[in-house]
CSV table of C-alpha atoms and ligand atoms in Angstrom, one decimal:
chain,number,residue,atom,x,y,z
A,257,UNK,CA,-103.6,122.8,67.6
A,258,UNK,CA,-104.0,126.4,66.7
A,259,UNK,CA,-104.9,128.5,69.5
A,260,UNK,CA,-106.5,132.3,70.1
A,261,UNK,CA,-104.8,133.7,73.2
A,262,UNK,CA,-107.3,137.1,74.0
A,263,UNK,CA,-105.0,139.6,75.8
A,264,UNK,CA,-101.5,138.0,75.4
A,265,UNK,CA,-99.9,141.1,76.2
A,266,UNK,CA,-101.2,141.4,80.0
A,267,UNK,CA,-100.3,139.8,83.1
A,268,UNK,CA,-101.8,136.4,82.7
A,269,UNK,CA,-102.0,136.0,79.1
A,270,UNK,CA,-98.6,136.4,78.5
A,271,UNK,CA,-97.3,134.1,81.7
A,272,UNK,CA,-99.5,131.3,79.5
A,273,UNK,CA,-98.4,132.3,76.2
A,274,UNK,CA,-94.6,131.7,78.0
A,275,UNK,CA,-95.6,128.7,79.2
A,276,UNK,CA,-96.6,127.2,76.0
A,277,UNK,CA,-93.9,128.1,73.8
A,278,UNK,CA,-91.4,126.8,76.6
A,279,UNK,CA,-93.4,123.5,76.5
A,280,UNK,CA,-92.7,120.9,73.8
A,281,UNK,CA,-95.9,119.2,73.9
A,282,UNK,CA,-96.6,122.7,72.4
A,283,UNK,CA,-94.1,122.5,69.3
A,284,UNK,CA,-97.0,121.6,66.3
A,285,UNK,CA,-99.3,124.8,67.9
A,286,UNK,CA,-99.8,127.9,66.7
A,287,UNK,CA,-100.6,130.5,69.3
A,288,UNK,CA,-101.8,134.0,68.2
A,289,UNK,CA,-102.2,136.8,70.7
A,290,UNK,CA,-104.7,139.4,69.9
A,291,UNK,CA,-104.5,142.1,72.0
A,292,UNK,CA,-105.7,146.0,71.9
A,293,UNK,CA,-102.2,147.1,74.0
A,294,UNK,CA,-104.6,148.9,76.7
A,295,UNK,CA,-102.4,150.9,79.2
A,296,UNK,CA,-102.2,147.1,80.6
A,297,UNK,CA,-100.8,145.5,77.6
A,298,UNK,CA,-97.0,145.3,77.2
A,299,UNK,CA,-95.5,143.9,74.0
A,300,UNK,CA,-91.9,143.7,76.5
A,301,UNK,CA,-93.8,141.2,78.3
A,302,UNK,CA,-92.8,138.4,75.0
A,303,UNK,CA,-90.5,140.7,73.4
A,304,UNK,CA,-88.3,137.3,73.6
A,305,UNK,CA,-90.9,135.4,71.9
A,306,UNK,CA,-91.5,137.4,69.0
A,307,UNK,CA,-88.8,135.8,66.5
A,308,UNK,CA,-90.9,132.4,67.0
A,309,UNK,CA,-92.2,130.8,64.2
A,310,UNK,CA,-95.5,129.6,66.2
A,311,UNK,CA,-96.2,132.8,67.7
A,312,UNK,CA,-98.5,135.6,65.9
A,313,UNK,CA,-99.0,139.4,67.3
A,314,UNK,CA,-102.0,141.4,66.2
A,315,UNK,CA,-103.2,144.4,67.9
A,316,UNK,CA,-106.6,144.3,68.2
A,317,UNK,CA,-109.9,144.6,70.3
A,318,UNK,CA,-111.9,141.3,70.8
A,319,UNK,CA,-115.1,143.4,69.9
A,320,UNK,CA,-113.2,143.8,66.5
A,321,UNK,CA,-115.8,141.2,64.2
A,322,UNK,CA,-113.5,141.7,61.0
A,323,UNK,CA,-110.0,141.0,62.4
A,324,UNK,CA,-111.4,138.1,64.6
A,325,UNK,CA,-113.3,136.6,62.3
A,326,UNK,CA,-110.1,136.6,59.8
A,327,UNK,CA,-107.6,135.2,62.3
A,328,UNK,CA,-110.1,132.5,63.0
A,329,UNK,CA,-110.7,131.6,59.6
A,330,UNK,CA,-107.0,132.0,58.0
A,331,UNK,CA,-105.1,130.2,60.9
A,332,UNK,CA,-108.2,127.6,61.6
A,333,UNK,CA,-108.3,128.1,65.2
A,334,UNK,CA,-108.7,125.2,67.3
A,335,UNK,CA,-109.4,126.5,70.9
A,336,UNK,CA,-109.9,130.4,71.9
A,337,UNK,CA,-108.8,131.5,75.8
A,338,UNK,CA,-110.2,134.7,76.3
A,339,UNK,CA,-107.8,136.1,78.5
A,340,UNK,CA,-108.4,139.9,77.6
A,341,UNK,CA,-110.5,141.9,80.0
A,342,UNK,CA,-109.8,145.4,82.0
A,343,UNK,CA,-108.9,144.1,85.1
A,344,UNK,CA,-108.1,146.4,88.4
A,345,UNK,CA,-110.7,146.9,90.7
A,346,UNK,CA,-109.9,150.6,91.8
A,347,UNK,CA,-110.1,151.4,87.9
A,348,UNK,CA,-113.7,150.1,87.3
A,349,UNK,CA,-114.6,152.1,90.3
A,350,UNK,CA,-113.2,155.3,89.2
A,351,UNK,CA,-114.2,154.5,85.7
A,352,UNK,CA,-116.8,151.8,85.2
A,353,UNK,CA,-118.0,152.0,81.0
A,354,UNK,CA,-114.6,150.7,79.7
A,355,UNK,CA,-115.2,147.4,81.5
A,356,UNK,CA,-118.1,147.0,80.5
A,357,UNK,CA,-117.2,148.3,76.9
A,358,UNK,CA,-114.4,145.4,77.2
A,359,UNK,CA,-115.7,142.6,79.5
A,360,UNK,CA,-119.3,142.2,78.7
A,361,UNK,CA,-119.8,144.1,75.0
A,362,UNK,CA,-116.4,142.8,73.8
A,363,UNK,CA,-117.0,139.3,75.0
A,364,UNK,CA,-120.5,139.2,73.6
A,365,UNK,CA,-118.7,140.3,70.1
A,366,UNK,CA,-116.3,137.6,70.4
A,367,UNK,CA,-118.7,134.7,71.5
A,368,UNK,CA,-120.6,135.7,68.0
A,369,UNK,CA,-117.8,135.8,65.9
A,370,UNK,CA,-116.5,132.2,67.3
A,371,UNK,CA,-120.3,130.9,66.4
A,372,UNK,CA,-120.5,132.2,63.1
A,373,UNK,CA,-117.1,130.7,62.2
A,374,UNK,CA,-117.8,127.2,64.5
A,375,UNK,CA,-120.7,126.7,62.7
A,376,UNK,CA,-118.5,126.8,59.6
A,377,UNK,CA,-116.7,123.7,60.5
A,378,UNK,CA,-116.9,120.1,59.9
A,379,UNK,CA,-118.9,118.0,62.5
A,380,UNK,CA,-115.3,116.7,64.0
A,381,UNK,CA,-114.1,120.1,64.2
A,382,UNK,CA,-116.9,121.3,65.6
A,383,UNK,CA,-116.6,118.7,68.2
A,384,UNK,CA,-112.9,119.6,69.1
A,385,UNK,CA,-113.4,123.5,69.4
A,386,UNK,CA,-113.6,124.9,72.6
A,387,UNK,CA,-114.0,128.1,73.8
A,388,UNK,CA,-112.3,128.8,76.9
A,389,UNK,CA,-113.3,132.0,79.3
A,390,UNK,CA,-110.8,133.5,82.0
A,391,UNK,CA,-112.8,135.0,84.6
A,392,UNK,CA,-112.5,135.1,88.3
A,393,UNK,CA,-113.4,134.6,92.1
A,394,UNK,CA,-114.9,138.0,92.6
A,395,UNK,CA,-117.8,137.2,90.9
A,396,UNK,CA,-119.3,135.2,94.0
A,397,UNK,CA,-119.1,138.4,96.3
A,398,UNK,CA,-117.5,138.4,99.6
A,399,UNK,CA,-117.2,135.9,102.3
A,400,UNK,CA,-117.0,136.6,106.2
A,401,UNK,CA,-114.3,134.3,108.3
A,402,UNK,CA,-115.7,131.2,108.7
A,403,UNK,CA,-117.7,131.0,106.3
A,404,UNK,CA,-117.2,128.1,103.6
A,405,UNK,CA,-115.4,128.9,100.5
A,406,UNK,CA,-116.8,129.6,96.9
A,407,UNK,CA,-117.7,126.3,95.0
A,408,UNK,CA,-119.2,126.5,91.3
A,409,UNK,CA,-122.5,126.7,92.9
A,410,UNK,CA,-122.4,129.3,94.4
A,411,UNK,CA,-124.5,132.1,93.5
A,412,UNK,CA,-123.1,135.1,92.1
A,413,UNK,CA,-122.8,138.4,94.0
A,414,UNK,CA,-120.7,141.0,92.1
A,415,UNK,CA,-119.8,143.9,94.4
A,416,UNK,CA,-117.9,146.1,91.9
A,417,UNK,CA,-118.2,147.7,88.6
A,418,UNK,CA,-114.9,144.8,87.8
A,419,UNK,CA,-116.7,142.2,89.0
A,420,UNK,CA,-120.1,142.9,88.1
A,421,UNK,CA,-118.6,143.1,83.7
A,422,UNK,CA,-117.3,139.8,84.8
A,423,UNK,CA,-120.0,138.0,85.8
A,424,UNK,CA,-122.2,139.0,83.2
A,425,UNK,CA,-119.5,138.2,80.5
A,426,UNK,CA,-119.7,134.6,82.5
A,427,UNK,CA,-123.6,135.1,81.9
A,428,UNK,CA,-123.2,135.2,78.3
A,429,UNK,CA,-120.9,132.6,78.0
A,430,UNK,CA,-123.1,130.1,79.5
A,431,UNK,CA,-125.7,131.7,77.4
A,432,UNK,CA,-124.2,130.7,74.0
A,433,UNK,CA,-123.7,127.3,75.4
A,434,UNK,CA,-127.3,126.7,76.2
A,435,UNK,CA,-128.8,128.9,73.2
A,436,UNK,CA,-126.3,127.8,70.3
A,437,UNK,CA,-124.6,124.8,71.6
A,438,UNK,CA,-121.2,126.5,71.5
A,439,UNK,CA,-118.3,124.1,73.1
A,440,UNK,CA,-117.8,126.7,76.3
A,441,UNK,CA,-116.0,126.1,79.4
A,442,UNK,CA,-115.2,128.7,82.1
A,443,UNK,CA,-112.3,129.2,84.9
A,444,UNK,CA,-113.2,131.2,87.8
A,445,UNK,CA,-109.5,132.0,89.7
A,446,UNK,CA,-108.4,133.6,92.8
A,447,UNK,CA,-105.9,136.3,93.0
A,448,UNK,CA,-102.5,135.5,91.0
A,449,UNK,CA,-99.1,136.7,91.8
A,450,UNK,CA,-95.9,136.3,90.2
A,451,UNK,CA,-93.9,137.6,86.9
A,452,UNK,CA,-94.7,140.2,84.6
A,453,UNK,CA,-97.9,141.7,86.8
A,454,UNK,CA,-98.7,145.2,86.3
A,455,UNK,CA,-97.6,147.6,89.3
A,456,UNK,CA,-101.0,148.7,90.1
A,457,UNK,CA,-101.8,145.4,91.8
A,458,UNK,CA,-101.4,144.4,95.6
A,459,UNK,CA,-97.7,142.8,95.5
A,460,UNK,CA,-96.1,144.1,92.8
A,461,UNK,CA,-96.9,147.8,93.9
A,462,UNK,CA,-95.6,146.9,97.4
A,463,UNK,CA,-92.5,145.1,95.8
A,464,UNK,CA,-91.9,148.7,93.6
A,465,UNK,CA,-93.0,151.2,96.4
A,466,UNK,CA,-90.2,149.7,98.7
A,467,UNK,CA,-87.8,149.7,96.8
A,468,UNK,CA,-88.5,153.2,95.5
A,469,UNK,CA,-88.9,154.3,99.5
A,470,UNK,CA,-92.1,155.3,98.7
A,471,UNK,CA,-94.9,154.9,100.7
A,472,UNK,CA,-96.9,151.2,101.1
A,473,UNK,CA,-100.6,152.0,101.0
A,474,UNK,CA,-102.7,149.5,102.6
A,475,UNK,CA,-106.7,149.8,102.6
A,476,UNK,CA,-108.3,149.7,105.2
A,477,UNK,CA,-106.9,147.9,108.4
A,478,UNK,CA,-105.0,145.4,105.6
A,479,UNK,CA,-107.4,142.4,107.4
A,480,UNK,CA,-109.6,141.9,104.1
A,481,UNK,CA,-108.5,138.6,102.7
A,482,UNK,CA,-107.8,136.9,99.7
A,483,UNK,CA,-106.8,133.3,98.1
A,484,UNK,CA,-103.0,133.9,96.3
A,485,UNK,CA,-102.0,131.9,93.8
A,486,UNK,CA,-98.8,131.9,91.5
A,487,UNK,CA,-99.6,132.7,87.9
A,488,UNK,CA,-97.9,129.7,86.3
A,489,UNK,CA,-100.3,127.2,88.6
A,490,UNK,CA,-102.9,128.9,87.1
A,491,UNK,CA,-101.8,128.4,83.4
A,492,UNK,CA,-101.6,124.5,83.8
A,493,UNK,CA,-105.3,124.5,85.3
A,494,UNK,CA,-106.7,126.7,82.3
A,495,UNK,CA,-104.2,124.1,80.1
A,496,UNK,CA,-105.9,121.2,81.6
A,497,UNK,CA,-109.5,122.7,81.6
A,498,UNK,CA,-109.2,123.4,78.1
A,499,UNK,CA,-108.2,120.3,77.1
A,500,UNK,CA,-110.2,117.8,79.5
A,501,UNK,CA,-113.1,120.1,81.1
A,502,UNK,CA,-116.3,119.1,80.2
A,503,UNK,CA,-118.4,121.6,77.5
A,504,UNK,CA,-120.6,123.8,79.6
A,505,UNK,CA,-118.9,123.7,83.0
A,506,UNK,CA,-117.1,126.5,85.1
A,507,UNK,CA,-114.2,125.5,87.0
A,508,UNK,CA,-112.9,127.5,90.2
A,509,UNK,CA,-109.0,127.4,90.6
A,510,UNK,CA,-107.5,128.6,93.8
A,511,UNK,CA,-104.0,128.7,95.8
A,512,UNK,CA,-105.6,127.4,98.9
A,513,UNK,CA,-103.6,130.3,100.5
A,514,UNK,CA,-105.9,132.6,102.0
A,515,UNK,CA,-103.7,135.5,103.7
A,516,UNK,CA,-104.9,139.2,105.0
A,517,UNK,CA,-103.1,142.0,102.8
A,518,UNK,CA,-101.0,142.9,106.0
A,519,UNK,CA,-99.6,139.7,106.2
A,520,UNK,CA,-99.0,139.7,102.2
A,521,UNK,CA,-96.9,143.0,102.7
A,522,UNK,CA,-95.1,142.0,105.9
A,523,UNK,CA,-94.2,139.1,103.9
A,524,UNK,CA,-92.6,141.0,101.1
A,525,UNK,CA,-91.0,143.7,103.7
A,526,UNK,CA,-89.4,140.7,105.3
A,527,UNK,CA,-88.1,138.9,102.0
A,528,UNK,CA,-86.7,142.9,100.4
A,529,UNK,CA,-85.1,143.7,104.3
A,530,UNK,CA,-83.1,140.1,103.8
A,531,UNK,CA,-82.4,140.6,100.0
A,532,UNK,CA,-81.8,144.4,99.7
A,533,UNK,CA,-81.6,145.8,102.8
A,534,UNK,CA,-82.2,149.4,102.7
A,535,UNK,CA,-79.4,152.0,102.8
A,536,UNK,CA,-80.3,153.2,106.3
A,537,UNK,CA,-80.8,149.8,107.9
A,538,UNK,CA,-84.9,150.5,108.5
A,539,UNK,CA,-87.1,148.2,107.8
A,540,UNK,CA,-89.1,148.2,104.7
A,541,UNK,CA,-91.9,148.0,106.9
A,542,UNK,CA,-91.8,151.6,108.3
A,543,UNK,CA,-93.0,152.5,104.9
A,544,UNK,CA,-96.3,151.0,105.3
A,545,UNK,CA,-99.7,153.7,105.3
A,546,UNK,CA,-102.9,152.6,106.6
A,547,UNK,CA,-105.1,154.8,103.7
A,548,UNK,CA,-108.8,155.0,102.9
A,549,UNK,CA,-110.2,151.7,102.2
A,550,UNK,CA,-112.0,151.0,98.9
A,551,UNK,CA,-115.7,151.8,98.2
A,552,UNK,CA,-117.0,148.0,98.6
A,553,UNK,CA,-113.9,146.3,99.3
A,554,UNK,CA,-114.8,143.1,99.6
A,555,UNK,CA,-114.1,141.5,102.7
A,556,UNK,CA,-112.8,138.1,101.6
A,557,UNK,CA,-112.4,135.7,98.8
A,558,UNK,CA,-111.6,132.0,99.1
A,559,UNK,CA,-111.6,129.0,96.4
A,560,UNK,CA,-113.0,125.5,96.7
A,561,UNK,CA,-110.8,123.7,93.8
A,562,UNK,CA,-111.8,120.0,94.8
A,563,UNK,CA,-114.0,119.7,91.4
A,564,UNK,CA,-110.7,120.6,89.5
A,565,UNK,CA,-108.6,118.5,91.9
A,566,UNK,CA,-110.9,115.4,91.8
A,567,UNK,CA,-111.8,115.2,88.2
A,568,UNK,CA,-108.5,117.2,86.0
A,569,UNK,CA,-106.0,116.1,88.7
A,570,UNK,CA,-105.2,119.4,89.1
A,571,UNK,CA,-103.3,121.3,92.4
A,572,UNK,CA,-101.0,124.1,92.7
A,573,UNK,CA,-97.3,123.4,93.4
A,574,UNK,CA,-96.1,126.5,94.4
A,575,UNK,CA,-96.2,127.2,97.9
A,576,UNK,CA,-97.1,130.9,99.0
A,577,UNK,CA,-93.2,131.0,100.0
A,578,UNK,CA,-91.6,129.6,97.2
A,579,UNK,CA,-93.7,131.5,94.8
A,580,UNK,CA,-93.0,134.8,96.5
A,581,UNK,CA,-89.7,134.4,96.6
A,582,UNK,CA,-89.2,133.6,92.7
A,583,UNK,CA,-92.1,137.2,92.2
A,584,UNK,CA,-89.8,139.0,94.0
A,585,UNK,CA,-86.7,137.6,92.9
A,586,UNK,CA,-88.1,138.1,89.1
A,587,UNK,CA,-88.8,142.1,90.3
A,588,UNK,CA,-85.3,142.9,91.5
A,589,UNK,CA,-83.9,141.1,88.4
A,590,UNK,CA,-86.0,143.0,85.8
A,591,UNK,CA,-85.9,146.8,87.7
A,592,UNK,CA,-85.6,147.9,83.5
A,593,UNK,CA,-89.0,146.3,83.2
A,594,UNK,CA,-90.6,148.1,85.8
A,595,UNK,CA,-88.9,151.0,85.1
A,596,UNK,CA,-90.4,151.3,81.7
A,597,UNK,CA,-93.8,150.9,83.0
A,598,UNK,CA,-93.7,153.5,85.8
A,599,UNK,CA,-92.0,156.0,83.4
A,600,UNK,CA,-94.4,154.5,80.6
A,601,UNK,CA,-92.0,153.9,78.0
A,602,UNK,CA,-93.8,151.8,76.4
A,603,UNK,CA,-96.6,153.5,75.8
A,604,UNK,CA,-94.9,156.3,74.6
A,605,UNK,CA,-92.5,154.1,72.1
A,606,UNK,CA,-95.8,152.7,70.8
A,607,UNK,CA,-97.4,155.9,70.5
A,608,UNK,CA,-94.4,157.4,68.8
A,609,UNK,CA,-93.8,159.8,71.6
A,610,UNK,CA,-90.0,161.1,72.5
B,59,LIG,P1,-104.2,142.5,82.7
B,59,LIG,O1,-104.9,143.7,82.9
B,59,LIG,O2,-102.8,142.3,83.1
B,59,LIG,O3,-104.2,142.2,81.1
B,59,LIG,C1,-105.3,142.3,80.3
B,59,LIG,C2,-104.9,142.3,78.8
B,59,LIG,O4,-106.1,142.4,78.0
B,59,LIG,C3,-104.0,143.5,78.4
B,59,LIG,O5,-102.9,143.0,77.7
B,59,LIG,C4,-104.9,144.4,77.6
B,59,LIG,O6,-104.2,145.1,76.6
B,59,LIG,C5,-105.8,143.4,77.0
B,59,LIG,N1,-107.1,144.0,76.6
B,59,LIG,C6,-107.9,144.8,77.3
B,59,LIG,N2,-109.0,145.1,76.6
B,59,LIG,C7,-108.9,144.5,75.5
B,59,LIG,C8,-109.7,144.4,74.3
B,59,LIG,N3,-110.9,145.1,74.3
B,59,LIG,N4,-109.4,143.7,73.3
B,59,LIG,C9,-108.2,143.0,73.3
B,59,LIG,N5,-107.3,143.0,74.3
B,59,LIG,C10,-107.7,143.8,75.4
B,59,LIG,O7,-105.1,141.3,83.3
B,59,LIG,P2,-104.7,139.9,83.9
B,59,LIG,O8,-104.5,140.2,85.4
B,59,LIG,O9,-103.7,139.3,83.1
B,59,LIG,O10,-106.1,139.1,83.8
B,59,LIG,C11,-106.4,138.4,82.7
B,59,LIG,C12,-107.8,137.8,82.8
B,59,LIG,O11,-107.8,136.9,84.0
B,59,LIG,C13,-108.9,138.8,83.0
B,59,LIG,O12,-110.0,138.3,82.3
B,59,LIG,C14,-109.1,138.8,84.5
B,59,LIG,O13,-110.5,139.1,84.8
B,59,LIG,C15,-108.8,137.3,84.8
B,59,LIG,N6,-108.4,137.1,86.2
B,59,LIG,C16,-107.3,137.8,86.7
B,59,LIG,C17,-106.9,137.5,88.0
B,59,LIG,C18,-105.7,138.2,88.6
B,59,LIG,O14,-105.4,138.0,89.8
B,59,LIG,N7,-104.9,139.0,87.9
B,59,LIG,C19,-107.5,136.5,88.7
B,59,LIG,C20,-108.6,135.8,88.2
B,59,LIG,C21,-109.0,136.1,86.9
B,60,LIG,O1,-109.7,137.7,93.0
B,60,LIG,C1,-109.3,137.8,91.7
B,60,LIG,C2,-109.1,139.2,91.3
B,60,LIG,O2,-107.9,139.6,92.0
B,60,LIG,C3,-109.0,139.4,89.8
B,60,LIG,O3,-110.2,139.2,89.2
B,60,LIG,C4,-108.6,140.9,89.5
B,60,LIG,O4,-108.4,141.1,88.1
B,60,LIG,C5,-107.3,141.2,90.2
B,60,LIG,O5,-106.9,142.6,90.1
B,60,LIG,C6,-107.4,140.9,91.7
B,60,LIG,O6,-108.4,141.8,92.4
B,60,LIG,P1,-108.1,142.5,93.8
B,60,LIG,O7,-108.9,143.7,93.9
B,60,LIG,O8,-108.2,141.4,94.9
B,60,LIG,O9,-106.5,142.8,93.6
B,60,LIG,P2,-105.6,144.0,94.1
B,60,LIG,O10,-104.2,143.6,93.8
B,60,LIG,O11,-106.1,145.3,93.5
B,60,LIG,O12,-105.9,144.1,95.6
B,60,LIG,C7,-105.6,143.0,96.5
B,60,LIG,C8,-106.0,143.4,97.9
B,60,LIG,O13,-105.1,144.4,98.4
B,60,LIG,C9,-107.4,144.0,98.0
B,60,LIG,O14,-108.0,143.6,99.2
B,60,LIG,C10,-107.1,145.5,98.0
B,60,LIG,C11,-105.8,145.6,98.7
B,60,LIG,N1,-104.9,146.7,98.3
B,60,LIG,C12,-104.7,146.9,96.9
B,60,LIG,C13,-103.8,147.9,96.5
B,60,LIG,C14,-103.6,148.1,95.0
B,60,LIG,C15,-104.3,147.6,99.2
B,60,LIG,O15,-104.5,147.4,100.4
B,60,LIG,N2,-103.5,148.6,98.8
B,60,LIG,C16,-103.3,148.8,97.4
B,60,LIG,O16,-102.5,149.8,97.1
């Protein structure tokens, strides 16, 4: 199988990229990774990947027609996951056109090169071609407590700039599904954790900021809530969706681990004060800030994953305790990583800055 990966270079993209090429079932695949290296996009993320013989790198946007239409054509493409999106919340907010420059123009551009070169193919590889979209939770809106969690019925509700570019990216994916008849399926996720996640988001940002001794910024009163889930579980979902969903469908994958943020970051104060203890003996906690909350923070998200349990057999293994422990771990073992990123080396090497 020869497979697109959108957006390779991020958080998620490259965590499933990993786990192919470190999975033998994978050995006969080709997996190409187009990816525009936004501020997001870290080639050191599969730096020890690149000598592979299955793996392909091309820098590139997804709303590219020429260069997506080649790599479909020259490496005859099998199955696109469209990981590549602008992702963070606080950015769309601050910023909104680029999401929807990238989530809803650059997905619409990539739907329409995949069905100009689908329709190319013969009727049994037309049949076999699936199109795979990576979107998430937040396009449902917010729950209160109590209330029951989002199921693939669930209307959507976008509340931010982020997840209103998502949903209407999911819009136009069903779209060419019912229009065209192009073989579609879609994964709506909760939030993921775990290696290789930028430092802008929730737990790697506390993991950095506490180490650094800088200050832990939490939103609000830290009781919004949201449904964690560690990044690999969510690779062997999209895996199995792509391979077994049914054309047409949306699947919601979730950690069934709903926890407030303050519990999140007491969580990772706890696990840094037994691993490494600050100099001074104080707990990592006394770095935490209570700061303005976000414009339309939503209040909370939660998953119901039975239709992926019940008909892929799917359920995540990691528990919210073993899984923090291997993110954190993973942090305090690659401090060269982060560094990079919060001096932005690698930006500047690819730019050709000293
Ligand atoms: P990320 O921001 O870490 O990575 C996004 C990647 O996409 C980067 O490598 C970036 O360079 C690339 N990219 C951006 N614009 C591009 C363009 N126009 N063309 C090509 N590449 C482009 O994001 P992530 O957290 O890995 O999320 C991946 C996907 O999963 C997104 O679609 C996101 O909406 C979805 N999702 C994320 C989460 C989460 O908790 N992180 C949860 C559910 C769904
Ligand atoms: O639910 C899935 C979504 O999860 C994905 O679609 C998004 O791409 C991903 O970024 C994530 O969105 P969130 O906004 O939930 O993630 P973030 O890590 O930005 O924030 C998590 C929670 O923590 C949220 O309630 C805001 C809060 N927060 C975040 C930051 C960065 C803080 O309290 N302080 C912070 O400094």
């Amino acid at each position: 199988m020869n497979i697109l990966v959108t957006g390779g270079c991020g958080f998620i993209g490259s965590n499933f990229i990993r786990f192919c090429l470190d999975d033998p079932q994978f050995k006969q695949s080709t997996l190409i990774n187009l990816d525009k290296l936004t501020y997001a996009g870290n080639p050191a993320n599969l730096a020890d990947k690149e000598t592979s013989e299955q793996y392909y790198f091309v820098q590139a946007d997804i709303a590219d027609i020429d260069t997506v239409s080649k790599i479909l054509t020259e490496h005859e493409i099998d199955l696109i996951i469209n990981f590549a999106a602008e992702s963070h919340v606080d950015r769309s907010i601050d910023s909104p056109e680029p999401f929807f420059q990238t989530n809803t123009i650059g997905t619409l551009r990539l739907l329409e090169t995949t069905l100009h070169y689908w329709k190319t193919l013969s009727s049994s590889k037309k049949d076999q071609f699936r199109f795979l979209h990576v979107s998430t939770d937040e396009v449902y809106g917010t729950l209160q407590k109590g209330d029951p969690p989002f199921t693939e019925k669930t209307p959507f509700a976008p509340n931010s700039p982020y997840s209103a570019s998502k949903a209407s990216s999911d819009h136009l994916v069903r779209a060419y599904f019912h229009t065209y008849g192009l073989p579609v399926v879609t994964t709506n996720c909760s939030n993921n954790y775990g290696p290789y996640q930028f430092p802008e988001k929730l737990i790697p940002l506390m993991i950095l900021n506490s180490l650094e001794g800088k200050p832990l910024p939490i939103y609000g009163d830290g009781q919004n809530i949201r449904d964690w889930l560690y990044v690999k579980d969510h690779c062997k979902a999209i895996w199995l969706v792509a391979k077994k969903g049914n054309i047409g469908e949306t699947y919601n994958i979730g950690g069934k681990c709903e926890r407030t943020n303050l519990q999140i970051v007491y969580m990772i104060c706890d696990t840094l004060d037994r691993k490494s203890p600050t100099e001074s003996g104080k707990s990592y906690k006394d770095q935490i800030q209570f700061v303005k909350d976000r414009p339309g923070h939503d209040f909370r998200y939660a998953i119901d994953c039975r239709k992926i349990k019940e008909t892929l057999d799917w359920t995540p293994e990691e528990t919210f305790e073993s899984g923090i422990e291997k993110t954190i771990d993973w942090y305090l073992s690659h401090l060269d990583w982060c560094k990079d990123i919060t001096e932005n080396n690698y930006q500047r090497q690819r730019l050709g800055i000293s």
